[in-house]
């Protein structure tokens, strides 16, 4: 990417950054704070407000899954999953496409085999901006296509218990690091790239990366900030790769007449669409 400008910044708690502009004691001293701190504070406050005012809603989540053996090219299509996902009263719920009955179950209940990443729908952005997780590690300016943007690096330790990985050898909470990009003028969130770090060897997972693209979607009377697309790439200890490309469409306000179930309902679960 062209037009990159970078500057080194000291580690700063995202929670501290959120508080900078909200503190009366500090507000009169804004001129003495580094510009990147002031900008970060505005970004965090704006993103937090956007996410907290999001109404209950649901979207169709289409996941194209593909795999690649070590040394093989290119990725081979595996299947396509179509699942209704809803964010209702702060919780993610799922349902098979067309079922109309959201369930409080893990997304893996709708698949067999392969890798599946969760969290793109709400968790990643909310961990950063609502729960104030992470430390900033850098900032700069960058062009995304023709769009001028500002980026910030971040990292979150495994002790935050924000990222859980499951592998052939078991499961564990891991750390994560990445970047997020915002529009240089509106400060609207555009993209998050995230990578798992400090992965225990016993999980038999070498690397996990996730990229999420955000945009405004009309939900009810107002446009709200939602994920539009996401890509997750999992590489195991032997070099085998699983790739999931997820698209969120048909987003709409959640209607109270929809039924919520707690626990799996096998009669409504449809198998994934196999690709040849």
CSV table of C-alpha atoms in Angstrom, one decimal:
chain,number,residue,atom,x,y,z
A,1,UNK,CA,0.0,0.0,0.0
A,2,UNK,CA,1.2,3.5,-0.8
A,3,UNK,CA,1.4,6.7,1.1
A,4,UNK,CA,2.3,5.1,4.4
A,5,UNK,CA,3.3,7.3,7.3
A,6,UNK,CA,4.2,5.6,10.6
A,7,UNK,CA,5.2,6.8,14.1
A,8,UNK,CA,6.3,4.9,17.1
A,9,UNK,CA,4.0,5.2,20.1
A,10,UNK,CA,4.3,3.9,23.7
A,11,UNK,CA,2.1,1.2,24.9
A,12,UNK,CA,-1.2,2.7,26.2
A,13,UNK,CA,-4.2,0.9,27.6
A,14,UNK,CA,-7.2,1.3,25.3
A,15,UNK,CA,-9.3,1.9,28.4
A,16,UNK,CA,-7.0,4.8,29.3
A,17,UNK,CA,-7.3,6.2,25.8
A,18,UNK,CA,-11.1,6.1,26.1
A,19,UNK,CA,-11.0,8.1,29.3
A,20,UNK,CA,-8.7,10.9,28.0
A,21,UNK,CA,-11.4,13.1,26.4
A,22,UNK,CA,-14.0,12.1,29.0
A,23,UNK,CA,-12.1,13.3,32.0
A,24,UNK,CA,-12.8,17.0,33.0
A,25,UNK,CA,-9.4,17.1,34.7
A,26,UNK,CA,-7.7,16.2,31.4
A,27,UNK,CA,-9.9,18.0,29.0
A,28,UNK,CA,-8.3,21.4,29.7
A,29,UNK,CA,-4.9,19.8,29.0
A,30,UNK,CA,-5.7,18.3,25.6
A,31,UNK,CA,-3.1,20.6,23.9
A,32,UNK,CA,-0.3,18.9,25.9
A,33,UNK,CA,-1.3,15.4,24.8
A,34,UNK,CA,0.2,13.7,21.8
A,35,UNK,CA,-2.0,14.0,18.7
A,36,UNK,CA,-2.2,10.2,18.3
A,37,UNK,CA,-3.7,9.9,21.8
A,38,UNK,CA,-6.4,12.5,21.2
A,39,UNK,CA,-7.3,10.9,17.9
A,40,UNK,CA,-7.4,7.5,19.4
A,41,UNK,CA,-9.7,8.7,22.2
A,42,UNK,CA,-12.1,10.2,19.6
A,43,UNK,CA,-12.0,6.9,17.6
A,44,UNK,CA,-12.7,4.8,20.7
A,45,UNK,CA,-15.5,6.9,22.0
A,46,UNK,CA,-17.2,7.1,18.6
A,47,UNK,CA,-16.9,3.3,17.9
A,48,UNK,CA,-18.1,2.5,21.4
A,49,UNK,CA,-21.1,4.7,21.0
A,50,UNK,CA,-21.9,3.2,17.6
A,51,UNK,CA,-21.7,-0.4,18.9
A,52,UNK,CA,-23.7,0.3,22.1
A,53,UNK,CA,-26.6,1.9,20.2
A,54,UNK,CA,-26.9,-1.1,17.8
A,55,UNK,CA,-30.4,-2.6,18.1
A,56,UNK,CA,-31.2,-6.3,18.2
A,57,UNK,CA,-30.7,-7.5,14.7
A,58,UNK,CA,-30.0,-10.6,12.6
A,59,UNK,CA,-28.1,-11.4,9.4
A,60,UNK,CA,-27.6,-14.2,7.0
A,61,UNK,CA,-24.1,-15.5,7.4
A,62,UNK,CA,-22.7,-17.3,4.4
A,63,UNK,CA,-19.4,-19.1,5.0
A,64,UNK,CA,-17.4,-20.4,2.0
A,65,UNK,CA,-14.9,-22.9,3.4
A,66,UNK,CA,-11.8,-24.2,1.5
A,67,UNK,CA,-8.7,-26.2,2.3
A,68,UNK,CA,-5.2,-26.5,1.1
A,69,UNK,CA,-2.7,-29.3,1.8
A,70,UNK,CA,0.9,-28.5,2.5
A,71,UNK,CA,2.7,-27.4,-0.7
A,72,UNK,CA,-0.6,-27.6,-2.7
A,73,UNK,CA,-2.0,-24.8,-4.8
A,74,UNK,CA,-4.6,-23.4,-4.9
A,75,UNK,CA,-7.3,-23.8,-2.1
A,76,UNK,CA,-9.8,-26.5,-2.8
A,77,UNK,CA,-13.5,-25.6,-2.0
A,78,UNK,CA,-14.9,-27.7,0.8
A,79,UNK,CA,-18.5,-26.5,1.4
A,80,UNK,CA,-20.8,-23.5,2.0
A,81,UNK,CA,-22.6,-22.9,5.3
A,82,UNK,CA,-25.6,-20.7,5.4
A,83,UNK,CA,-26.6,-19.7,9.0
A,84,UNK,CA,-28.8,-17.1,10.5
A,85,UNK,CA,-27.0,-15.2,13.2
A,86,UNK,CA,-28.5,-12.7,15.6
A,87,UNK,CA,-27.3,-10.3,18.2
A,88,UNK,CA,-30.0,-10.1,20.8
A,89,UNK,CA,-29.7,-8.4,24.2
A,90,UNK,CA,-25.9,-8.6,24.0
A,91,UNK,CA,-25.7,-12.3,23.0
A,92,UNK,CA,-25.0,-14.1,19.7
A,93,UNK,CA,-27.6,-16.7,18.7
A,94,UNK,CA,-27.7,-19.0,15.7
A,95,UNK,CA,-30.3,-20.8,13.5
A,96,UNK,CA,-30.2,-22.8,10.3
A,97,UNK,CA,-31.2,-20.7,7.3
A,98,UNK,CA,-34.9,-20.3,7.1
A,99,UNK,CA,-35.6,-22.0,10.5
A,100,UNK,CA,-36.6,-18.8,12.3
A,101,UNK,CA,-35.7,-20.3,15.6
A,102,UNK,CA,-32.5,-18.9,17.1
A,103,UNK,CA,-30.6,-21.2,19.4
A,104,UNK,CA,-28.1,-20.5,22.2
A,105,UNK,CA,-25.6,-23.0,20.9
A,106,UNK,CA,-22.0,-22.9,19.6
A,107,UNK,CA,-21.8,-22.3,15.9
A,108,UNK,CA,-20.0,-25.7,15.5
A,109,UNK,CA,-23.4,-27.3,16.1
A,110,UNK,CA,-24.2,-26.6,12.4
A,111,UNK,CA,-21.2,-28.2,10.9
A,112,UNK,CA,-19.1,-31.4,10.8
A,113,UNK,CA,-15.4,-31.4,10.2
A,114,UNK,CA,-13.2,-28.5,9.0
A,115,UNK,CA,-12.3,-25.3,10.8
A,116,UNK,CA,-14.8,-22.6,11.9
A,117,UNK,CA,-14.0,-19.3,13.4
A,118,UNK,CA,-16.4,-17.3,15.5
A,119,UNK,CA,-16.3,-13.8,16.9
A,120,UNK,CA,-16.4,-11.8,13.6
A,121,UNK,CA,-20.1,-10.9,14.0
A,122,UNK,CA,-19.7,-8.9,17.2
A,123,UNK,CA,-16.9,-10.1,19.6
A,124,UNK,CA,-13.8,-8.7,18.0
A,125,UNK,CA,-14.9,-5.0,17.7
A,126,UNK,CA,-16.7,-5.1,21.1
A,127,UNK,CA,-13.6,-6.5,22.8
A,128,UNK,CA,-11.6,-3.6,21.4
A,129,UNK,CA,-14.0,-0.7,21.7
A,130,UNK,CA,-16.7,-1.5,24.3
A,131,UNK,CA,-14.7,-3.7,26.7
A,132,UNK,CA,-11.6,-1.5,26.2
A,133,UNK,CA,-9.3,-4.5,25.8
A,134,UNK,CA,-5.8,-4.3,24.6
A,135,UNK,CA,-2.8,-2.0,24.5
A,136,UNK,CA,-1.9,0.2,21.5
A,137,UNK,CA,1.4,-0.7,19.9
A,138,UNK,CA,1.7,1.8,17.0
A,139,UNK,CA,-0.2,4.1,14.6
A,140,UNK,CA,0.1,5.6,11.2
A,141,UNK,CA,-1.6,6.8,8.1
A,142,UNK,CA,-2.3,4.6,5.1
A,143,UNK,CA,-4.3,4.4,1.9
A,144,UNK,CA,-6.9,1.6,1.6
A,145,UNK,CA,-7.6,1.8,-2.1
A,146,UNK,CA,-8.3,5.4,-2.7
A,147,UNK,CA,-9.4,6.0,0.9
A,148,UNK,CA,-7.2,7.9,3.3
A,149,UNK,CA,-7.2,6.0,6.7
A,150,UNK,CA,-5.6,6.0,10.1
A,151,UNK,CA,-4.5,2.8,11.7
A,152,UNK,CA,-3.6,1.7,15.2
A,153,UNK,CA,-1.8,-1.5,16.3
A,154,UNK,CA,-3.0,-3.3,19.4
A,155,UNK,CA,-2.3,-6.4,21.4
A,156,UNK,CA,-4.2,-8.3,24.0
A,157,UNK,CA,-2.6,-10.8,26.4
A,158,UNK,CA,-3.9,-14.4,26.9
A,159,UNK,CA,-4.8,-13.4,30.5
A,160,UNK,CA,-7.6,-11.3,29.1
A,161,UNK,CA,-9.5,-14.5,28.2
A,162,UNK,CA,-10.8,-12.9,25.0
A,163,UNK,CA,-9.6,-15.5,22.5
A,164,UNK,CA,-10.1,-19.2,22.8
A,165,UNK,CA,-8.7,-21.7,20.3
A,166,UNK,CA,-9.7,-25.3,20.0
A,167,UNK,CA,-7.3,-27.7,18.2
A,168,UNK,CA,-6.6,-31.4,17.8
A,169,UNK,CA,-4.6,-31.3,21.1
A,170,UNK,CA,-7.2,-29.5,23.2
A,171,UNK,CA,-8.2,-25.9,23.8
A,172,UNK,CA,-6.6,-22.8,25.4
A,173,UNK,CA,-6.9,-19.0,25.7
A,174,UNK,CA,-4.3,-17.3,23.6
A,175,UNK,CA,-3.1,-13.7,23.1
A,176,UNK,CA,-3.8,-11.7,20.0
A,177,UNK,CA,-2.4,-8.7,18.1
A,178,UNK,CA,-3.4,-6.8,15.1
A,179,UNK,CA,-4.5,-3.5,13.6
A,180,UNK,CA,-7.7,-1.5,13.0
A,181,UNK,CA,-8.3,1.1,10.4
A,182,UNK,CA,-10.6,4.1,10.4
A,183,UNK,CA,-11.6,6.7,7.8
A,184,UNK,CA,-9.2,9.6,8.2
A,185,UNK,CA,-12.1,12.2,8.1
A,186,UNK,CA,-15.1,10.5,9.7
A,187,UNK,CA,-13.1,8.2,12.0
A,188,UNK,CA,-15.6,5.4,11.1
A,189,UNK,CA,-14.2,1.9,11.6
A,190,UNK,CA,-13.4,0.2,8.3
A,191,UNK,CA,-11.3,-2.9,9.0
A,192,UNK,CA,-9.7,-5.0,11.7
A,193,UNK,CA,-6.9,-7.5,11.2
A,194,UNK,CA,-6.2,-9.9,14.0
A,195,UNK,CA,-3.6,-12.7,14.7
A,196,UNK,CA,-3.4,-15.3,17.5
A,197,UNK,CA,-0.1,-15.3,19.3
A,198,UNK,CA,1.5,-17.4,22.0
A,199,UNK,CA,-0.3,-20.5,20.8
A,200,UNK,CA,0.5,-23.6,23.0
A,201,UNK,CA,2.3,-26.3,21.0
A,202,UNK,CA,-0.1,-29.0,22.2
A,203,UNK,CA,-3.0,-27.3,20.3
A,204,UNK,CA,-1.2,-28.4,17.0
A,205,UNK,CA,-2.1,-25.0,15.5
A,206,UNK,CA,0.6,-22.8,14.0
A,207,UNK,CA,-1.2,-19.7,13.0
A,208,UNK,CA,-4.7,-18.1,13.0
A,209,UNK,CA,-5.4,-14.8,11.2
A,210,UNK,CA,-8.7,-12.9,10.8
A,211,UNK,CA,-9.6,-9.9,8.7
A,212,UNK,CA,-13.0,-8.2,9.0
A,213,UNK,CA,-14.4,-5.4,6.8
A,214,UNK,CA,-17.0,-3.1,8.3
A,215,UNK,CA,-19.7,-0.8,6.9
A,216,UNK,CA,-22.9,1.1,7.6
A,217,UNK,CA,-26.1,-0.9,7.2
A,218,UNK,CA,-29.7,0.4,7.5
A,219,UNK,CA,-31.3,-1.3,10.5
A,220,UNK,CA,-34.7,0.1,11.4
A,221,UNK,CA,-34.7,4.0,11.2
A,222,UNK,CA,-30.9,4.5,11.3
A,223,UNK,CA,-27.7,3.2,9.7
A,224,UNK,CA,-25.5,1.1,12.1
A,225,UNK,CA,-22.0,-0.2,12.0
A,226,UNK,CA,-21.8,-3.9,11.2
A,227,UNK,CA,-19.3,-6.4,9.8
A,228,UNK,CA,-19.8,-7.0,6.1
A,229,UNK,CA,-17.2,-9.6,5.2
A,230,UNK,CA,-14.6,-11.6,7.1
A,231,UNK,CA,-11.8,-14.0,6.2
A,232,UNK,CA,-10.2,-16.5,8.7
A,233,UNK,CA,-7.1,-18.6,7.8
A,234,UNK,CA,-6.0,-21.4,10.1
A,235,UNK,CA,-2.7,-23.2,9.6
A,236,UNK,CA,-2.0,-26.3,11.6
A,237,UNK,CA,1.3,-27.7,12.8
A,238,UNK,CA,1.7,-29.7,9.6
A,239,UNK,CA,1.1,-26.8,7.3
A,240,UNK,CA,-2.5,-27.8,6.3
A,241,UNK,CA,-4.6,-24.7,5.9
A,242,UNK,CA,-8.4,-24.0,6.3
A,243,UNK,CA,-9.8,-20.8,5.0
A,244,UNK,CA,-13.3,-19.4,5.7
A,245,UNK,CA,-14.6,-16.4,3.8
A,246,UNK,CA,-17.8,-15.1,5.4
A,247,UNK,CA,-20.3,-12.6,4.1
A,248,UNK,CA,-23.0,-11.0,6.1
A,249,UNK,CA,-26.2,-10.1,4.2
A,250,UNK,CA,-29.9,-9.5,4.6
A,251,UNK,CA,-29.3,-7.7,7.9
A,252,UNK,CA,-32.5,-6.6,9.6
A,253,UNK,CA,-34.0,-5.6,12.9
A,254,UNK,CA,-34.8,-8.5,15.1
A,255,UNK,CA,-38.6,-9.1,15.5
A,256,UNK,CA,-39.9,-10.1,18.9
A,257,UNK,CA,-42.2,-12.7,17.3
A,258,UNK,CA,-39.1,-14.8,16.4
A,259,UNK,CA,-38.7,-17.9,18.6
A,260,UNK,CA,-35.5,-18.4,20.6
A,261,UNK,CA,-34.5,-21.9,21.7
A,262,UNK,CA,-31.8,-22.9,24.1
A,263,UNK,CA,-29.9,-26.0,23.1
A,264,UNK,CA,-29.5,-27.7,19.7
A,265,UNK,CA,-32.5,-28.9,17.7
A,266,UNK,CA,-31.4,-31.5,15.2
A,267,UNK,CA,-34.6,-31.5,13.3
A,268,UNK,CA,-33.9,-28.0,12.1
A,269,UNK,CA,-30.2,-28.4,11.3
A,270,UNK,CA,-29.4,-28.7,7.6
A,271,UNK,CA,-26.1,-30.1,6.4
A,272,UNK,CA,-23.7,-27.8,4.7
A,273,UNK,CA,-23.8,-27.5,0.9
A,274,UNK,CA,-20.9,-29.6,-0.5
A,275,UNK,CA,-18.9,-28.2,-3.4
A,276,UNK,CA,-17.6,-30.4,-6.1
